[in-house]
Amino acid sequence: MDDDGNVLDILMQRRRDKAAAKKFFRKLLKKQGFVPRVIVTDKLKSYGAAKRDLLPSVEHRQHKGISSSDASAIFRLA
C-alpha cells in the first residue's frame, strides 16, 4: 500500500515462511523499481527475517491490526 492507500501487490501462497516472504519482497521490489523507506507488515516473524536478509537498511514496522484480507505486507513509499 502506498501513501495514498493504493495496494501495491498481494501474493497468495500456501506457506507464509521466510522463503515466501523473500519471494514477495523481491517481486514487489522489482515491480516498484526502488527500495522503500519503510515496510509495514503484520506481526508474522517471517517478514522480519526476510527483511533482515534483503533490506537491512529499511525501517520495518509491524502492526497487529493488518489482516490477511487487507494485505499481509505493505510497502510504504514515503
XYZ file of N, CA and C in Angstrom:
234
model
N 0.851 -1.150 0.000
C 0.000 0.000 0.000
C 0.908 1.227 0.000
N 0.608 2.161 -0.853
C 1.407 3.376 -0.864
C 0.785 4.431 0.046
N 1.345 5.620 0.069
C 0.857 6.676 0.958
C -0.557 7.127 0.633
N -1.004 6.890 -0.599
C -2.358 7.255 -0.991
C -3.377 6.161 -0.685
N -2.908 5.035 -0.138
C -3.808 3.949 0.214
C -4.023 2.929 -0.894
N -3.262 3.015 -1.974
C -3.380 2.049 -3.069
C -2.577 0.800 -2.761
N -3.182 -0.370 -2.916
C -2.485 -1.628 -2.686
C -1.496 -1.846 -3.822
N -0.232 -2.075 -3.464
C 0.811 -2.255 -4.469
C 0.850 -3.673 -5.001
N 0.710 -4.651 -4.126
C 0.757 -6.036 -4.569
C 0.298 -6.943 -3.441
N -0.255 -8.078 -3.820
C -0.644 -9.116 -2.872
C -0.191 -10.429 -3.462
N 0.443 -11.262 -2.653
C 0.890 -12.566 -3.107
C 0.263 -13.621 -2.202
N -0.547 -14.472 -2.772
C -1.190 -15.536 -2.010
C -0.379 -16.817 -2.193
N 0.032 -17.429 -1.084
C 0.798 -18.665 -1.114
C 0.319 -19.590 -0.022
N 0.590 -20.875 -0.213
C 0.233 -21.849 0.822
C 1.011 -21.601 2.104
N 2.262 -21.280 1.953
C 3.130 -21.100 3.113
C 3.392 -19.617 3.341
N 3.594 -19.278 4.601
C 3.948 -17.899 4.942
C 5.276 -17.919 5.690
N 6.251 -18.672 5.150
C 7.555 -18.786 5.774
C 8.516 -17.740 5.214
N 9.776 -17.815 5.641
C 10.783 -16.840 5.226
C 10.975 -16.847 3.708
N 11.008 -18.026 3.104
C 11.193 -18.118 1.648
C 10.041 -17.439 0.905
N 8.824 -17.626 1.372
C 7.659 -16.993 0.740
C 7.715 -15.476 0.912
N 8.135 -15.025 2.091
C 8.246 -13.588 2.337
C 9.329 -12.967 1.446
N 10.453 -13.659 1.296
C 11.522 -13.156 0.425
C 11.039 -13.075 -1.024
N 10.293 -14.074 -1.454
C 9.757 -14.069 -2.822
C 8.839 -12.865 -3.025
N 7.979 -12.613 -2.052
C 7.067 -11.482 -2.121
C 7.829 -10.162 -2.179
N 8.828 -9.987 -1.290
C 9.600 -8.745 -1.262
C 10.343 -8.538 -2.579
N 10.981 -9.595 -3.114
C 11.711 -9.469 -4.382
C 10.776 -9.082 -5.518
N 9.594 -9.710 -5.554
C 8.614 -9.409 -6.602
C 8.192 -7.940 -6.534
N 7.910 -7.474 -5.349
C 7.462 -6.090 -5.182
C 8.579 -5.090 -5.459
N 9.795 -5.403 -5.033
C 10.925 -4.513 -5.318
C 11.158 -4.387 -6.814
N 11.077 -5.508 -7.520
C 11.273 -5.488 -8.963
C 10.185 -4.653 -9.645
N 8.958 -4.829 -9.189
C 7.823 -4.111 -9.767
C 7.917 -2.602 -9.503
N 8.332 -2.222 -8.290
C 8.387 -0.808 -7.919
C 9.604 -0.103 -8.497
N 10.719 -0.823 -8.619
C 11.909 -0.236 -9.199
C 12.755 0.581 -8.240
N 12.401 0.619 -6.963
C 13.212 1.316 -5.971
C 12.957 0.710 -4.597
N 13.859 0.995 -3.670
C 13.757 0.468 -2.308
C 12.932 1.438 -1.470
N 11.925 0.939 -0.760
C 11.098 1.831 0.063
C 11.844 2.306 1.303
N 11.333 3.342 1.912
C 11.896 3.860 3.163
C 11.419 3.032 4.353
N 10.161 2.589 4.305
C 9.537 1.856 5.406
C 8.731 0.686 4.844
N 8.782 -0.442 5.534
C 7.916 -1.580 5.221
C 7.010 -1.801 6.424
N 5.712 -1.914 6.181
C 4.748 -2.181 7.238
C 4.137 -3.550 6.968
N 4.214 -4.445 7.942
C 3.673 -5.794 7.791
C 2.833 -6.161 9.001
N 2.164 -7.320 8.890
C 1.555 -7.869 10.090
C 2.692 -8.423 10.956
N 2.381 -9.051 12.073
C 3.417 -9.455 13.022
C 4.021 -10.829 12.747
N 3.821 -11.371 11.570
C 4.398 -12.660 11.221
C 5.927 -12.557 11.220
N 6.587 -13.435 11.948
C 8.041 -13.360 12.116
C 8.813 -13.530 10.812
N 8.255 -14.247 9.851
C 8.991 -14.481 8.602
C 9.232 -13.188 7.822
N 8.376 -12.189 7.970
C 8.610 -10.912 7.293
C 9.851 -10.224 7.849
N 10.026 -10.257 9.153
C 11.217 -9.659 9.758
C 12.484 -10.365 9.324
N 12.448 -11.687 9.266
C 13.615 -12.465 8.846
C 13.967 -12.173 7.386
N 12.973 -12.126 6.518
C 13.215 -11.843 5.103
C 13.710 -10.412 4.910
N 13.151 -9.476 5.660
C 13.566 -8.078 5.553
C 15.012 -7.914 5.985
N 15.424 -8.598 7.049
C 16.811 -8.517 7.506
C 17.776 -9.005 6.433
N 17.390 -10.031 5.674
C 18.248 -10.559 4.616
C 18.287 -9.661 3.387
N 17.134 -9.183 2.954
C 17.036 -8.451 1.691
C 17.161 -6.942 1.828
N 16.628 -6.393 2.906
C 16.530 -4.933 3.050
C 16.982 -4.484 4.440
N 18.252 -4.706 4.793
C 18.673 -4.410 6.164
C 18.585 -2.936 6.556
N 18.649 -2.019 5.591
C 18.627 -0.595 5.932
C 17.215 0.008 5.951
N 16.206 -0.788 5.599
C 14.830 -0.293 5.535
C 14.159 -0.449 6.896
N 13.441 0.591 7.320
C 12.699 0.538 8.575
C 11.535 -0.446 8.441
N 11.329 -1.262 9.473
C 10.257 -2.259 9.455
C 9.311 -1.988 10.616
N 8.056 -1.746 10.296
C 7.019 -1.551 11.318
C 6.038 -2.697 11.234
N 5.628 -3.192 12.390
C 4.676 -4.300 12.434
C 3.438 -3.863 13.205
N 2.273 -4.224 12.661
C 1.004 -3.870 13.287
C 0.116 -5.090 13.354
N -0.510 -5.305 14.492
C -1.394 -6.459 14.617
C -2.746 -6.215 13.953
N -3.066 -4.987 13.617
C -4.352 -4.665 13.017
C -4.459 -4.992 11.546
N -3.354 -5.387 10.912
C -3.387 -5.719 9.485
C -3.798 -7.175 9.354
N -4.855 -7.433 8.619
C -5.295 -8.815 8.435
C -4.915 -9.298 7.045
N -4.941 -10.602 6.853
C -4.579 -11.161 5.545
C -5.581 -10.752 4.474
N -6.781 -10.377 4.870
C -7.746 -9.932 3.881
C -7.424 -8.525 3.385
N -6.726 -7.733 4.211
C -6.312 -6.398 3.766
C -5.103 -6.536 2.853
N -3.983 -6.837 3.431
C -2.739 -7.088 2.707
C -1.744 -7.529 3.767
N -1.052 -8.604 3.547
C -0.173 -9.126 4.601
C 1.130 -8.341 4.705
N 1.591 -7.758 3.639
C 2.798 -6.927 3.709
C 2.543 -5.667 2.893
N 2.944 -4.569 3.456
C 2.680 -3.274 2.831
C 3.996 -2.518 2.741
N 4.300 -1.969 1.584
C 5.478 -1.127 1.426
C 5.015 0.316 1.495
N 5.551 1.060 2.431
C 5.287 2.496 2.493
C 6.362 3.184 1.661
N 5.960 4.046 0.774
C 6.889 4.627 -0.175
C 7.375 6.010 0.218
N 6.886 6.548 1.291
C 7.270 7.905 1.695
C 8.688 7.951 2.206
